[in-house]
Coordinates of C-alpha atoms and ligand atoms in Angstrom, one line a residue:
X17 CA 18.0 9.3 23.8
X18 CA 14.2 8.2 24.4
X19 CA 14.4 4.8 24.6
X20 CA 17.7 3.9 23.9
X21 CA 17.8 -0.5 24.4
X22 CA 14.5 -0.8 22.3
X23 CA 15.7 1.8 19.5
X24 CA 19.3 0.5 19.4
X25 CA 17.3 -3.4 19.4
X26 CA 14.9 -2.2 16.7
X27 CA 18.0 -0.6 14.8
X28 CA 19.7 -4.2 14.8
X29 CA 16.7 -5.7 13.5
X30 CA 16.5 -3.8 10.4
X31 CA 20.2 -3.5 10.4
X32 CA 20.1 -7.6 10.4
X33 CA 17.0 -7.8 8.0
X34 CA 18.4 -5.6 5.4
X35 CA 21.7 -7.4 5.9
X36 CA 20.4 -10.5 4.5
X37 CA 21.2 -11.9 1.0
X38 CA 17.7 -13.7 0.8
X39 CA 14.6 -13.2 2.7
X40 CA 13.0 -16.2 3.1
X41 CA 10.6 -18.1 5.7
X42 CA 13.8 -19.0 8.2
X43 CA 14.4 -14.9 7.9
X44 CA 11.8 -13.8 8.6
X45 CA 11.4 -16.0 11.5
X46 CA 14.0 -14.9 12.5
X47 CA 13.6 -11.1 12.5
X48 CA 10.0 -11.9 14.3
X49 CA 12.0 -13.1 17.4
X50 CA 14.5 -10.3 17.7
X51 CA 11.4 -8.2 17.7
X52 CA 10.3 -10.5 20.1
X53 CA 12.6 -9.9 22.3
X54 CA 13.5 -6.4 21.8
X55 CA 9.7 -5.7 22.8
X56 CA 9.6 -7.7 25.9
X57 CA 13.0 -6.3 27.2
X58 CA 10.8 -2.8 27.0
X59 CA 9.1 -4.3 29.6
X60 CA 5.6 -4.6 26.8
X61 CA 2.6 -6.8 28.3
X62 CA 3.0 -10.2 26.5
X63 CA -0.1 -10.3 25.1
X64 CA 0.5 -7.4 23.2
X65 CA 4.1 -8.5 22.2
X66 CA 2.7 -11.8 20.8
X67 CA -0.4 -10.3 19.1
X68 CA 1.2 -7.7 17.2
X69 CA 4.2 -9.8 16.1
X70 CA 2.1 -12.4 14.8
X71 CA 0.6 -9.7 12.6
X72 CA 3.8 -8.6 11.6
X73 CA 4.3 -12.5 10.4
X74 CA 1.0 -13.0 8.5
X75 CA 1.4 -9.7 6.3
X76 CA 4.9 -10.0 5.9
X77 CA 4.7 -13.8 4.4
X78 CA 0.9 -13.4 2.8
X79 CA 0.9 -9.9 1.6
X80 CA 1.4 -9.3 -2.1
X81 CA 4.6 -6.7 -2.9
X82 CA 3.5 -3.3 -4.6
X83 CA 5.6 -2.9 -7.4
X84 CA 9.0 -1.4 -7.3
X85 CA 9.1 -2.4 -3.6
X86 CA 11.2 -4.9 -2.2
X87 CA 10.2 -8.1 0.4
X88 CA 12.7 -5.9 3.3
X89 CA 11.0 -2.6 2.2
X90 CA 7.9 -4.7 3.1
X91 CA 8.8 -6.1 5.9
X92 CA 9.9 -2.7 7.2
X93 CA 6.8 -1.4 6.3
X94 CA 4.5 -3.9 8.2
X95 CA 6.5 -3.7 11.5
X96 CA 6.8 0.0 11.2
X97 CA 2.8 0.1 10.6
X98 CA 2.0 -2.5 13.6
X99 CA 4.2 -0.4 16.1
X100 CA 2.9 2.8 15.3
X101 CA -0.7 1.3 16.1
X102 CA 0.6 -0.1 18.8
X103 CA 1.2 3.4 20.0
X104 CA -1.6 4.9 18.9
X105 CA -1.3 5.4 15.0
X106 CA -2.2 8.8 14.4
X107 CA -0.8 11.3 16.6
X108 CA -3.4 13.4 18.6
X109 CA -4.8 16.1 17.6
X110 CA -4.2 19.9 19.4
X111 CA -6.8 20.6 21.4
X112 CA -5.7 24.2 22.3
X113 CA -7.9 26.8 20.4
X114 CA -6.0 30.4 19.4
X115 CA -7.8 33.9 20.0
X116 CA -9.2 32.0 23.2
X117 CA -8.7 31.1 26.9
X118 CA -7.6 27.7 27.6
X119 CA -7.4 26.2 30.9
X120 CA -5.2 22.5 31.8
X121 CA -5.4 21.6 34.6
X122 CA -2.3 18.8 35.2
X123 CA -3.2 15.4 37.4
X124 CA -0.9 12.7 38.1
X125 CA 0.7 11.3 41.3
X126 CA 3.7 13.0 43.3
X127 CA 7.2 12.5 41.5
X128 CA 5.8 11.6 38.2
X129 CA 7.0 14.8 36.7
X130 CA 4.2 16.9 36.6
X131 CA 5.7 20.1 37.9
X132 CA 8.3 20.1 35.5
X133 CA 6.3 19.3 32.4
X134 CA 4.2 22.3 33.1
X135 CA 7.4 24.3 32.8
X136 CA 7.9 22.5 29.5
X137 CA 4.8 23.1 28.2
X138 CA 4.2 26.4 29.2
X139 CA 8.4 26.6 27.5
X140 CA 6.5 25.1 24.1
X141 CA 3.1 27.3 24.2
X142 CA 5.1 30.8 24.6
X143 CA 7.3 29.8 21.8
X144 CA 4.7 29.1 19.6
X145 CA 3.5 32.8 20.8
X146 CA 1.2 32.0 23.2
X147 CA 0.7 34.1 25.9
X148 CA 0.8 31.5 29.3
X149 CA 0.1 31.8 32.5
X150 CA 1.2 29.1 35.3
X151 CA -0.6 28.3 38.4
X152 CA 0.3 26.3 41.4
X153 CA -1.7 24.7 43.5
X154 CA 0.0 22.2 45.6
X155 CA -0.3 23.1 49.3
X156 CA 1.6 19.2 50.0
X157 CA 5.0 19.8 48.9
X158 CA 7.3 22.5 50.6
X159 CA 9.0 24.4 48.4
X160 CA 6.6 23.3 45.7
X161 CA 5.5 27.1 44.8
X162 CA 9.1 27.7 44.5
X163 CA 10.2 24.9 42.4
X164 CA 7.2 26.2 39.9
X165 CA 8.5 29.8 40.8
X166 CA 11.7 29.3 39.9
X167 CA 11.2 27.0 36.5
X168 CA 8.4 29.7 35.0
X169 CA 10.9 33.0 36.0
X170 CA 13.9 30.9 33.8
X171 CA 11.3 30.9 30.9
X172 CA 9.9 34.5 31.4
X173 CA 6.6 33.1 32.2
X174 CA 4.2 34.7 34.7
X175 CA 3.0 32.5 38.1
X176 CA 0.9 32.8 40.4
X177 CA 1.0 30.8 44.0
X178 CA 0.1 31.7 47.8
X179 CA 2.3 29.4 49.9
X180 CA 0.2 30.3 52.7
X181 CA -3.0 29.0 51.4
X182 CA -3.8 25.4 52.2
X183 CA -7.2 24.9 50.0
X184 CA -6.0 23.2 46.6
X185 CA -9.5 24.2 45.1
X186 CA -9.3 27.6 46.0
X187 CA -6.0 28.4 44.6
X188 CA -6.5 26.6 41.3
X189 CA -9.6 28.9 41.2
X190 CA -7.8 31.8 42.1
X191 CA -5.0 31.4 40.0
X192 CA -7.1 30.8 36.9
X193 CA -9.3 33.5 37.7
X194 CA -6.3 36.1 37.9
X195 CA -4.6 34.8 34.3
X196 CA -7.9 34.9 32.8
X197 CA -8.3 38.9 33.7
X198 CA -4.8 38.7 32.1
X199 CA -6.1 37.6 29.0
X200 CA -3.4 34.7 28.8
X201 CA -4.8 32.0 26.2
X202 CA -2.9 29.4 28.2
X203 CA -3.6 29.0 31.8
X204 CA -1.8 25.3 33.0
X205 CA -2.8 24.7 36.7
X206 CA -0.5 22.4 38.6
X207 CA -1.8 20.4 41.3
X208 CA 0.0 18.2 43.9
X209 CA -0.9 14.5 43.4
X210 CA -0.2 13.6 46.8
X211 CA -2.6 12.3 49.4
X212 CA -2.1 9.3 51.8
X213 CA -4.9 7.2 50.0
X214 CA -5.7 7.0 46.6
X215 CA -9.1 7.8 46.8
X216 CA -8.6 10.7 48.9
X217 CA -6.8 12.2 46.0
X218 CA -9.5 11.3 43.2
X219 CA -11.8 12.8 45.7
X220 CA -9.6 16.0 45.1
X221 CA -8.7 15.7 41.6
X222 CA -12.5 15.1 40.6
X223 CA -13.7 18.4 42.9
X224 CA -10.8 20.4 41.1
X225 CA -12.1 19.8 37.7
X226 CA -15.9 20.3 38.7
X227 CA -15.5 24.1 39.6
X228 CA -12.7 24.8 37.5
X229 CA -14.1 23.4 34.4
X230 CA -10.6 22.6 32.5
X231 CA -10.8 23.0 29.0
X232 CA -8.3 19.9 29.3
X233 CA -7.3 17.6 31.4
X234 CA -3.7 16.0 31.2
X235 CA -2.7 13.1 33.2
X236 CA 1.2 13.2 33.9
X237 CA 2.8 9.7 34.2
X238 CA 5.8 8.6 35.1
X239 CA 7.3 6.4 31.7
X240 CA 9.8 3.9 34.2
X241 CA 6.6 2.6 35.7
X242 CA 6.3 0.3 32.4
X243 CA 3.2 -1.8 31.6
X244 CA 2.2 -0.7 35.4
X245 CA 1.4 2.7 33.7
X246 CA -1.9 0.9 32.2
X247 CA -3.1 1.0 36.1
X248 CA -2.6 4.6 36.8
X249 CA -4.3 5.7 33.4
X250 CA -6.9 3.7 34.0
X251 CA -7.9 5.3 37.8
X252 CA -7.5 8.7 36.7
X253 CA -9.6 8.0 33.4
X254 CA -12.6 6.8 35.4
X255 CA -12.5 10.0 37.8
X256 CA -11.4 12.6 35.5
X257 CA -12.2 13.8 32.5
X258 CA -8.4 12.6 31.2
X259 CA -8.1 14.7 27.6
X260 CA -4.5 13.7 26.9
X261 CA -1.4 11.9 28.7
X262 CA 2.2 12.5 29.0
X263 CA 4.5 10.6 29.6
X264 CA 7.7 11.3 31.2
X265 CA 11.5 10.2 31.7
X266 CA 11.7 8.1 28.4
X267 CA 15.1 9.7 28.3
X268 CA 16.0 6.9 31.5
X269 CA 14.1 4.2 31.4
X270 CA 14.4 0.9 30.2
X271 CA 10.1 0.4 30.9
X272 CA 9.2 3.2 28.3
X273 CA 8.2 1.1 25.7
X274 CA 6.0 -1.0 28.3
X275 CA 4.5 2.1 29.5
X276 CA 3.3 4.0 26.2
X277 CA 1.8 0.9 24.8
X278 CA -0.1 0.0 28.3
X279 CA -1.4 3.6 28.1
X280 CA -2.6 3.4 24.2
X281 CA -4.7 0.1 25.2
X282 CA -6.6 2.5 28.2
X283 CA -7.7 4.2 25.0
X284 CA -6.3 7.5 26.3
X285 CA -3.9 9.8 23.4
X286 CA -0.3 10.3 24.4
X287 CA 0.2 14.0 23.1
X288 CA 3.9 14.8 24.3
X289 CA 6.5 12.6 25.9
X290 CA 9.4 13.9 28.1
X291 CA 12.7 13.2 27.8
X292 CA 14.7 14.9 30.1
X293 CA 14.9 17.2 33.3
X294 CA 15.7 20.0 31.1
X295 CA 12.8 22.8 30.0
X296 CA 12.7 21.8 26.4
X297 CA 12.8 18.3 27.2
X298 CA 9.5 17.5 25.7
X299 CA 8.6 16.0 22.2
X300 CA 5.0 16.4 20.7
X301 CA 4.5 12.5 20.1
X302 CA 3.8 11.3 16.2
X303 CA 3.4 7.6 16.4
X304 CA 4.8 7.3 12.6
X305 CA 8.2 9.4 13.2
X306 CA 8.5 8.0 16.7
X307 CA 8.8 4.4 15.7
X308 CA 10.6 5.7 12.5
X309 CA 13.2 6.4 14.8
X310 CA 13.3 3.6 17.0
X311 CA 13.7 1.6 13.9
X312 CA 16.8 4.0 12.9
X313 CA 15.0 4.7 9.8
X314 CA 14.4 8.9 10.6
X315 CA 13.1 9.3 7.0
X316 CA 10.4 6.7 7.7
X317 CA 7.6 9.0 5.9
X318 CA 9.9 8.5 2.5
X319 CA 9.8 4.8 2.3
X320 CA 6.2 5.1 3.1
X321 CA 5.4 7.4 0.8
X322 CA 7.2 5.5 -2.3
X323 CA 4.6 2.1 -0.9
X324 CA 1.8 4.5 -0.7
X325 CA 2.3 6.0 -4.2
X326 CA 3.4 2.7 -6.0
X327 CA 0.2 1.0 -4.4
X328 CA -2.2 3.7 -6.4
X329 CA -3.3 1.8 -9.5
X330 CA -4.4 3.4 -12.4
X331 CA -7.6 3.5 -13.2
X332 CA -8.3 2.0 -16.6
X333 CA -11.9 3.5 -16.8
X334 CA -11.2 7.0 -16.1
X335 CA -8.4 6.8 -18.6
X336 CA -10.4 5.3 -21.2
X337 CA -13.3 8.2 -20.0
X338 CA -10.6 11.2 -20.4
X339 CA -9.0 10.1 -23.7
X340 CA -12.7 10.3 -25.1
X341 CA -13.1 13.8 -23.6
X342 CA -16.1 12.2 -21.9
X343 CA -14.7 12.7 -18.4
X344 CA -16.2 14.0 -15.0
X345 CA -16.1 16.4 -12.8
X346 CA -14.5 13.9 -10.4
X347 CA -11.9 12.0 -13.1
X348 CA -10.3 15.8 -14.3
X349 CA -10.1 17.1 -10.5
X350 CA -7.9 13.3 -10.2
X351 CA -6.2 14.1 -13.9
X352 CA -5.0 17.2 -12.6
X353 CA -4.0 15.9 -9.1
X354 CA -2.0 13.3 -10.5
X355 CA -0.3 16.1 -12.9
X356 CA 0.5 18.2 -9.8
X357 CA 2.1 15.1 -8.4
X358 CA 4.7 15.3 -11.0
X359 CA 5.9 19.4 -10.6
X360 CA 3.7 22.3 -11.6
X361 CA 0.4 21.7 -13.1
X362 CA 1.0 24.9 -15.9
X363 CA 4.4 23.0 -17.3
X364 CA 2.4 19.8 -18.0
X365 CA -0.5 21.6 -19.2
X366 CA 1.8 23.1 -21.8
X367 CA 3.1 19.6 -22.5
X368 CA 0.2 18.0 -22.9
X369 CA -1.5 20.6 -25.8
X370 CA -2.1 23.4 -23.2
X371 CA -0.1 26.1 -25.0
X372 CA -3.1 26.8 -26.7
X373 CA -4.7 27.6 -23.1
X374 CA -4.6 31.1 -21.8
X375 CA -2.1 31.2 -19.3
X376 CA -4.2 32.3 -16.7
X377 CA -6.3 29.9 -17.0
X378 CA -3.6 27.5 -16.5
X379 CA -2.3 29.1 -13.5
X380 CA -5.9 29.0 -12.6
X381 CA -5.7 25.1 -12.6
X382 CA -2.7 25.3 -10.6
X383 CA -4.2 27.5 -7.3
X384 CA -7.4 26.2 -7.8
X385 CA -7.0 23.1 -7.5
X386 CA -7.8 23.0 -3.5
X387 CA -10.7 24.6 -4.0
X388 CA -12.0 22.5 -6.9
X389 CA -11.9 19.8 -4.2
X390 CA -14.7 21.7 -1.6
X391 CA -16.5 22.9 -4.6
X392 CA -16.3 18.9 -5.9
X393 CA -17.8 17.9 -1.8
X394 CA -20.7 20.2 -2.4
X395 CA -22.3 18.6 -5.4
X396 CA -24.4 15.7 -6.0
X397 CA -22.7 12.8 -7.4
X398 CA -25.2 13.1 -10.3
X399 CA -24.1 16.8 -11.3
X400 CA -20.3 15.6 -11.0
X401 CA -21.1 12.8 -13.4
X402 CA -23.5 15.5 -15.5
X403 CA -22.0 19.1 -14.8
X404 CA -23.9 20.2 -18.0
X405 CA -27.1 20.5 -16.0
X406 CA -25.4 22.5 -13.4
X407 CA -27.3 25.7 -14.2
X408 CA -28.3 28.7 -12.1
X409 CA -29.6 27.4 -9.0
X410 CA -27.2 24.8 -8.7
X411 CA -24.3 26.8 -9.4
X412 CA -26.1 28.9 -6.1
X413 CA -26.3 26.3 -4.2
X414 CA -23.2 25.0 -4.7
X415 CA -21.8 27.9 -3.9
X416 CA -23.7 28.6 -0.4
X417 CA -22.5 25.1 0.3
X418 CA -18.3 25.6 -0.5
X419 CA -18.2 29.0 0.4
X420 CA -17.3 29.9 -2.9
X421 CA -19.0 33.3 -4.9
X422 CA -21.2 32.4 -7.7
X423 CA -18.8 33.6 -9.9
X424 CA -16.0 31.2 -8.6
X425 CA -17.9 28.2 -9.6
X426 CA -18.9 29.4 -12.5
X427 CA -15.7 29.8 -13.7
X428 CA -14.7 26.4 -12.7
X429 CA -17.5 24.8 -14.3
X430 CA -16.2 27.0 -17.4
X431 CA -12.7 25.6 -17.0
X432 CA -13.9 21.9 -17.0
X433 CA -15.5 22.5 -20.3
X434 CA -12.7 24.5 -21.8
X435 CA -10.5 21.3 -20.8
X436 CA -12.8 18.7 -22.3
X437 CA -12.7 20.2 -25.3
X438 CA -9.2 20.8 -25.2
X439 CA -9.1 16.9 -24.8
X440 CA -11.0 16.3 -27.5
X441 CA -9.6 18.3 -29.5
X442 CA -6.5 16.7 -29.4
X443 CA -7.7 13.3 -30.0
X444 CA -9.5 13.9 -32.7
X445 CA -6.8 15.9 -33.8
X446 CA -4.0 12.8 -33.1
X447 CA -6.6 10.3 -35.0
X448 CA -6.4 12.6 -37.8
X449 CA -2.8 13.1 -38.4
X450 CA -1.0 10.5 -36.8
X451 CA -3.2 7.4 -37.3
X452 CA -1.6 4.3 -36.0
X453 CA 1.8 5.5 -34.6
X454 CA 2.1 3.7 -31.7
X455 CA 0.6 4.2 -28.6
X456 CA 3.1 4.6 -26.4
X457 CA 1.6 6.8 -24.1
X458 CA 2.7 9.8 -21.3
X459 CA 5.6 7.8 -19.9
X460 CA 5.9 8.5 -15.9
X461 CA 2.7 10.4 -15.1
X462 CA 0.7 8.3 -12.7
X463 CA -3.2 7.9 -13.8
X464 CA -2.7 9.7 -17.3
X465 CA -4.0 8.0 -19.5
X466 CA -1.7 7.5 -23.0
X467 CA -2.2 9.1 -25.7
X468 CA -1.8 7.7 -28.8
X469 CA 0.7 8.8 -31.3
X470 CA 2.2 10.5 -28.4
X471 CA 5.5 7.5 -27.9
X472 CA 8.1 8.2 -25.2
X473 CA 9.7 11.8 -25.9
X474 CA 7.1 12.7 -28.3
X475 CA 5.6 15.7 -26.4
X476 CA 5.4 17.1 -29.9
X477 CA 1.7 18.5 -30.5
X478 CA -0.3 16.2 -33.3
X479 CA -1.4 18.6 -36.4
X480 CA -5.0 19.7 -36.1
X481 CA -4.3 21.2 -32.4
X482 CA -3.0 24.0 -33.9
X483 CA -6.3 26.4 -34.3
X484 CA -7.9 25.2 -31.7
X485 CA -6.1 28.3 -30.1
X486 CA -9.4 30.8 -31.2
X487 CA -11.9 28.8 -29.2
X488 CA -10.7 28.9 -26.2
X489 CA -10.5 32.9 -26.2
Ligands
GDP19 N1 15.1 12.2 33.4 C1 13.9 12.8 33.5 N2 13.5 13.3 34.7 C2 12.3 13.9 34.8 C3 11.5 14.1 33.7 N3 10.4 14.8 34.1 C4 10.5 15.0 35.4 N4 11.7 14.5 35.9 C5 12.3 14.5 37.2 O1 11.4 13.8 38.1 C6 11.4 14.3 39.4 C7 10.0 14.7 39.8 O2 9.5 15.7 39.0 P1 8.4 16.8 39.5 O3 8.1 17.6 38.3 O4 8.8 17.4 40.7 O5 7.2 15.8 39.8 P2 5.7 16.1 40.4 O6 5.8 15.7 41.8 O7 4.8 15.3 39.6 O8 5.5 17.5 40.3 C8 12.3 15.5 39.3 O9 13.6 15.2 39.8 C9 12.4 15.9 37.8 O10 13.6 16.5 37.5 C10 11.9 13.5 32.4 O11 11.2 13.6 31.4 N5 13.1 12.9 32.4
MG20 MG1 5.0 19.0 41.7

């Protein structure tokens, strides 16, 4: 397992917080030390162990709870959020481009694991149908085309080596040169990290990547070096052009934790991790899961989608706005997202009156709802607020700018007012027929506004709808 003390001290943590009968001060006091010392034992600079603990403390105590969610839910929540940026936050993006030749070019010193991890990542290109090509060009290590030889043939990948040669630059160059007649969109060039001085092998490194020209550079570092891995990351970031880092053997060491967070304050992107000798030993790294796990909570992304979702208050204005029919562009595209939320959009536009809707237009409002939202990006805030004065040669524009035909918006600007006068409809309808009936509203659809005469299980449709069928033909 990738860091095995911190998750199984993390685990207990929880485990211990979500043991307790009543979270108070003392608790969580409490659960701030074992995470404390959980993070140090990881070998974490202490600085950073203190900073982002006391953050931890202040939200956890000061922060108001969104409804539905608990103080441990919380609590959970604000150490999983403070890890995770302690590694990074987001994970990094993919920098490899499809229908296209992409050179890496792997740095890092001797024995941090660089050899291997291009066998694991030219393992996790080809299985995402890439085709890959491996280069070696470590002229230092005997048997170092053969270790490369031997890990690309178990994989089926092609390589490319001259043991003879004893010019690094020349065989990376080579090497490249002959995968790129190949046509292989993935051409990883290994290198051999090893020279008696340090700045004998920046020297090499730099010249490498000046007449190779690397799409990306990755630095390979060793995870057991801990918070020393901050040193490392920083050299190689000031000579090369360091895209992405990888760390390796978090499947051993007790330093890992020290390591990726000592590499996240050089500013650099951690992209995969390894964690093990073995081919497919590598992990793409997603701060949010990663900690997730550590914390023994896999299904992190749940619990922090149920905060996320109870935090979204409803708007009171747009609901006011839509029960008038006087809505936007902007308040029906967030009307129908919310809808979406809840299971298909057609279902709740029967529900809520929209039998009397053509049914393609409601499926319509189902797919289209994606593209109402580029459309929506493309016009002025004015014509979202006033899409009555979207005529001709704004519809144009509007179109040029979405990438949309003509026709497209037309037809959602047609929707929009077939909707709003659906909406009104109603309403007027409702006031008519069922005046005063409680306004219990749309029980469980986040941001829909109630309507009234409409109580808990009354889905039935008010008189005066009925008719309304003919206009919208
Ligand atoms: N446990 C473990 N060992 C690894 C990992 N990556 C590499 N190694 C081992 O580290 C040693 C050095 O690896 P190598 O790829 O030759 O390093 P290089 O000198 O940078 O090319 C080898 O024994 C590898 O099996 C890893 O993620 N986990
Ligand atoms: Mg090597």
């Amino acid at each position: 397992m990738v860091l095995e003390n911190l998750g199984r001290a993390l685990d207990n943590t929880v485990r211990r917080l979500r043991g307790l009968p009543k979270v108070d001060k003392d608790a969580i006091r409490a659960t701030i030390q074992d995470l404390q010392r959980a993070l140090l034992a990881a070998d974490v600079k202490v600085e950073l162990v203190f900073d982002v603990t006391a953050k931890i403390e202040k939200r956890a105590m000061d922060e108001k709870l969104p409804p539905g969610i608990n103080r441990k839910e919380h609590i959970i929540r604000c150490i999983h959020d403070e890890l995770s940026h302690l590694l990074g936050g987001q994970p990094a993006p993919m920098r490899i481009k499809p229908n296209r030749q992409n050179i890496i070019l792997m740095v890092g010193i001797q024995g941090s694991g660089k050899t291997t991890t291009v066998g694991k990542l030219a393992n996790y290109y080809k299985k995402k149908q890439f085709r890959v090509g491996v280069v070696c060009s470590d002229t230092w290590r005997p048997g170092a085309y053969d270790q490369l030889k031997q890990l690309a043939e178990s994989i089926e990948v092609p390589i490319w080596g001259d043991p003879k040669e004893k010019n690094a630059i020349k065989l990376a160059i080579k090497g490249a040169k002959k995968f790129v007649d190949e046509k292989c969109e993935i051409i990883i060039v290994d290198t051999a990290g090893r020279h008696k001085e340090e700045k004998d092998l920046m020297k090499e490194m730099q010249e490498i990547e000046q007449k190779l020209l690397p799409d990306e550079t990755i630095l390979v570092l060793d995870g057991s070096l801990g918070q020393q891995a901050y040193n490392q990351a920083k050299v190689f970031a000031e000579t090369t052009k360091v895209g992405s880092i990888i760390v390796t053997k978090l499947d051993g060491s007790a330093k890992g934790g020290g390591a990726l967070s000592a590499v996240v304050a050089t500013g650099a992107p951690i992209r995969f991790i390894g964690e093990g000798e073995k081919v497919d030993a590598l992990e793409a790294f997603d701060p949010t899961s990663f900690v997730g796990n550590l914390l023994g909570i896999p299904d992190i992304k749940g619990l922090l989608e149920k905060i996320k979702e109870a935090q979204i208050e409803p708007e009171e204005d747009v609901a006011k706005r839509f029960m008038k029919g006087n809505f936007t562009l902007d308040d029906l595209y967030k009307q129908m997202k919310a809808m979406r939320k809840m299971g298909p959009l057609k279902s709740w536009l029967t529900k809520l009156g929209g039998q009397n809707l053509p049914d393609e237009m409601k499926d319509v409002a189902e797919q289209q709802l994606d593209k109402w939202k580029v459309v929506l990006d493309s016009m002025t805030q004015y014509e979202k607020d006033n899409p009555m004065i979207i005529k001709k040669s704004r519809i144009a524009r509007v179109a040029r700018g979405s990438g949309q035909s003509y026709t497209e918006i037309k037809n959602l600007l047609k929707q929009y007012d077939q909707m709003k006068k659906m909406v009104k409809g109603m309403v007027r309808g409702m006031r008519g027929g069922r005046k005063g009936k409680g306004k219990g509203g749309m029980p469980g659809i986040p941001g829909m506004p109630g309507f009234p005469g409409m109580g808990p299980g009354g889905m039935k449709l008010p008189p005066g709808v009925k008719g309304l069928k003919k206009k919208f033909r």
